Coordinates of N, CA and C in Angstrom, one line a residue:
G1 N -9.4 -5.9 -0.9 CA -10.9 -5.3 -0.4 C -11.5 -3.5 -1.1
K2 N -12.3 -3.2 -0.8 CA -12.9 -1.6 -1.0 C -13.7 -1.4 -0.2
N3 N -12.8 -0.1 0.1 CA -13.2 0.7 1.7 C -14.5 2.3 1.0
H4 N -14.9 2.1 1.4 CA -16.0 3.5 0.5 C -16.0 4.1 2.5
Y5 N -15.9 5.5 2.5 CA -16.1 6.8 3.4 C -16.7 8.0 2.6
R6 N -18.1 8.0 3.8 CA -18.8 9.5 3.4 C -19.2 9.8 5.1
V7 N -19.1 11.6 5.2 CA -19.6 12.5 6.2 C -20.9 12.6 6.2
V8 N -21.5 12.2 7.1 CA -23.1 12.6 7.0 C -23.4 13.5 8.0
A9 N -22.3 14.3 8.4 CA -23.1 14.9 10.1 C -21.7 16.2 10.8
V10 N -21.7 16.6 10.7 CA -20.7 17.3 11.6 C -21.8 18.0 12.8
Q11 N -21.2 17.7 13.9 CA -21.7 18.5 15.7 C -21.0 18.8 16.3
G12 N -20.6 20.7 16.4 CA -19.0 20.5 17.8 C -18.1 19.9 17.1
D13 N -17.1 18.9 18.0 CA -16.2 18.4 17.9 C -16.0 16.7 17.4
A14 N -18.0 16.0 17.4 CA -18.0 15.5 16.7 C -18.5 14.7 14.9
V15 N -17.8 14.0 14.6 CA -17.9 13.7 12.5 C -18.6 12.1 12.5
T16 N -19.7 12.2 11.4 CA -20.8 11.0 11.9 C -20.1 10.2 9.7
L17 N -19.5 10.4 10.2 CA -19.5 9.4 8.5 C -20.2 7.5 9.1
D18 N -20.4 6.7 7.2 CA -21.3 5.6 7.0 C -19.7 5.5 6.3
C19 N -19.5 4.6 6.6 CA -18.4 3.6 5.9 C -19.2 2.3 5.3
K20 N -18.1 1.4 4.4 CA -18.6 0.2 4.0 C -17.6 -0.3 2.8
T21 N -17.4 -2.0 3.0 CA -16.8 -1.9 2.7 C -16.6 -3.6 2.3
E22 N -16.1 -3.8 0.9 CA -16.1 -4.5 0.1 C -15.4 -5.0 -0.4
E23 N -15.5 -7.2 -0.3 CA -14.3 -7.1 -0.1 C -14.6 -9.4 -0.9
R24 N -13.9 -9.8 -1.7 CA -13.9 -10.4 -2.4 C -12.7 -12.1 -3.0
G25 N -13.0 -12.9 -2.9 CA -11.6 -13.5 -2.5 C -12.8 -15.4 -3.6
S26 N -11.7 -15.5 -4.8 CA -12.0 -16.3 -5.6 C -11.3 -18.3 -5.5
G27 N -11.0 -18.6 -6.2 CA -10.5 -20.3 -6.4 C -10.7 -21.1 -5.5
A28 N -10.8 -21.8 -4.8 CA -10.7 -23.4 -4.7 C -11.9 -22.6 -3.3
N29 N -11.2 -21.7 -1.8 CA -12.2 -21.8 -1.4 C -12.7 -19.7 -1.1
S30 N -12.9 -19.4 -2.5 CA -14.1 -18.3 -3.3 C -14.9 -17.1 -1.4
F31 N -15.5 -16.7 -1.9 CA -16.1 -15.4 -0.4 C -16.2 -14.5 -1.2
D32 N -17.0 -13.6 -0.7 CA -18.1 -12.6 -0.4 C -17.9 -11.5 0.1
M33 N -17.8 -10.6 1.4 CA -17.7 -10.0 2.6 C -17.8 -8.8 2.0
T34 N -19.4 -8.3 2.9 CA -19.6 -6.5 2.6 C -20.5 -6.1 4.2
R35 N -19.5 -5.1 4.7 CA -19.6 -4.8 5.9 C -20.1 -3.4 5.8
V36 N -21.5 -3.0 6.3 CA -21.3 -1.8 6.9 C -22.1 -1.2 8.0
G37 N -21.6 0.2 8.3 CA -21.9 0.8 9.9 C -21.5 2.1 9.6
T38 N -21.9 2.6 10.9 CA -21.7 4.3 11.1 C -20.9 4.3 12.1
L39 N -19.6 5.5 11.8 CA -18.8 6.0 12.5 C -18.9 7.1 13.0
V40 N -17.9 7.2 14.9 CA -18.5 8.4 14.8 C -17.1 8.7 16.0
Y41 N -16.9 10.3 15.4 CA -15.6 10.4 15.5 C -15.8 11.0 16.3
D42 N -14.8 12.2 17.6 CA -14.2 13.6 17.6 C -13.1 13.6 17.9
V43 N -12.9 14.4 17.0 CA -12.7 15.5 16.9 C -11.1 15.2 16.8
K44 N -10.8 15.2 18.3 CA -9.7 15.5 18.9 C -9.1 14.6 19.6
M45 N -9.3 13.6 19.0 CA -9.8 12.2 19.8 C -8.9 11.0 19.3
V46 N -8.6 10.4 18.6 CA -7.7 9.2 18.1 C -8.5 8.4 17.4
A47 N -9.5 7.5 18.8 CA -11.1 6.7 19.1 C -12.0 7.0 17.6
P48 N -13.4 6.3 18.0 CA -13.8 7.0 17.3 C -15.0 6.5 18.5
R49 N -15.3 7.3 19.6 CA -16.3 8.0 20.1 C -17.6 7.4 20.9
S50 N -18.2 6.2 19.4 CA -19.1 5.4 19.4 C -19.1 4.4 17.6
A51 N -18.8 2.8 17.7 CA -18.9 2.7 16.3 C -20.6 1.7 15.8
S52 N -21.4 1.1 15.0 CA -21.5 0.3 15.2 C -21.3 -0.1 13.7
F53 N -22.0 -1.6 13.5 CA -21.8 -2.6 12.0 C -22.6 -3.7 11.7
Q54 N -22.7 -4.1 11.1 CA -23.2 -5.8 10.1 C -22.7 -5.3 8.8
E55 N -21.9 -7.6 9.3 CA -21.6 -7.8 8.1 C -22.7 -8.9 8.0
I56 N -22.1 -9.5 6.1 CA -22.0 -10.6 6.3 C -21.9 -11.4 4.8
S57 N -20.7 -12.0 5.1 CA -19.9 -12.7 4.5 C -20.5 -14.5 3.8
H58 N -19.9 -14.6 2.5 CA -20.1 -16.0 2.5 C -19.4 -16.5 0.8
S59 N -18.4 -17.5 2.0 CA -18.5 -18.2 1.8 C -18.4 -20.0 1.1
Q60 N -17.4 -20.5 0.7 CA -17.9 -21.4 0.0 C -16.6 -22.4 -0.2
R61 N -16.7 -24.0 0.6 CA -15.4 -24.3 0.6 C -16.2 -25.9 0.5
L62 N -15.1 -27.2 -0.1 CA -15.1 -28.3 -0.3 C -17.3 -28.5 -0.3
G63 N -17.0 -27.6 -1.1 CA -19.1 -28.3 -1.0 C -20.3 -27.6 -0.6
H64 N -19.3 -26.5 0.5 CA -20.7 -26.3 1.1 C -20.9 -24.5 1.2
Y65 N -21.7 -24.3 1.3 CA -22.0 -22.3 1.5 C -22.5 -21.5 2.5
D66 N -21.8 -21.1 3.5 CA -21.9 -20.8 4.3 C -22.6 -19.5 4.7
T67 N -23.4 -18.7 4.6 CA -23.7 -17.6 5.1 C -22.6 -17.0 6.6
T68 N -22.5 -16.1 7.3 CA -22.8 -15.7 8.1 C -22.6 -13.6 8.4
N69 N -23.2 -13.7 9.4 CA -24.1 -13.0 9.9 C -23.0 -12.4 11.2
V70 N -22.9 -10.9 11.0 CA -22.5 -10.1 12.3 C -22.9 -9.5 12.3
S71 N -22.7 -8.8 14.1 CA -23.7 -7.4 14.1 C -22.1 -6.9 15.9
V72 N -21.8 -5.9 15.6 CA -21.4 -4.8 16.6 C -21.3 -3.8 16.4
S73 N -21.8 -2.9 17.6 CA -21.8 -2.0 18.1 C -20.7 -1.9 19.6
L74 N -20.2 -0.8 19.2 CA -19.7 0.1 20.4 C -19.9 1.3 19.9
R75 N -19.6 2.0 22.2 CA -19.6 2.8 23.3 C -18.3 3.6 23.2
L76 N -17.4 4.6 23.9 CA -16.7 4.8 23.7 C -16.7 5.3 25.6
T77 N -16.7 4.9 26.5 CA -17.4 4.3 28.0 C -15.6 5.9 28.6
S78 N -14.9 5.9 28.0 CA -13.6 6.4 28.9 C -12.6 6.9 28.5
D79 N -11.9 7.7 28.8 CA -10.6 8.2 28.2 C -9.7 7.9 28.7
T80 N -8.7 7.0 28.6 CA -7.4 7.6 29.6 C -6.0 8.6 29.9
F81 N -7.2 9.0 28.3 CA -5.4 11.0 28.3 C -6.1 12.0 28.6
A82 N -7.4 11.0 28.5 CA -8.3 13.3 29.1 C -7.4 13.5 30.7
K83 N -7.9 14.9 30.7 CA -6.6 15.8 31.3 C -7.9 15.5 32.2
K84 N -7.0 14.9 33.3 CA -7.9 15.3 34.3 C -7.8 16.9 35.3
P85 N -9.1 17.4 35.9 CA -8.9 19.3 36.7 C -8.3 18.6 38.3

């Protein structure tokens, strides 16, 4: 598949990225999937502060054509590695 990332904002330690993923498969179980979303990273951390994306996939199996829609949103609520005062 293909992954595309683009920095759309930088504010203090927060970097906002737009992302897009595209995948395709062929043959008896052909499919295509597109995922678009946003990630907000703190440059001092490994995990994102927040992320949201929508994914749409289409698959064809044994004469059936299925469409799946997925929406995900997450937000970091605490940091167990943060230094305590």
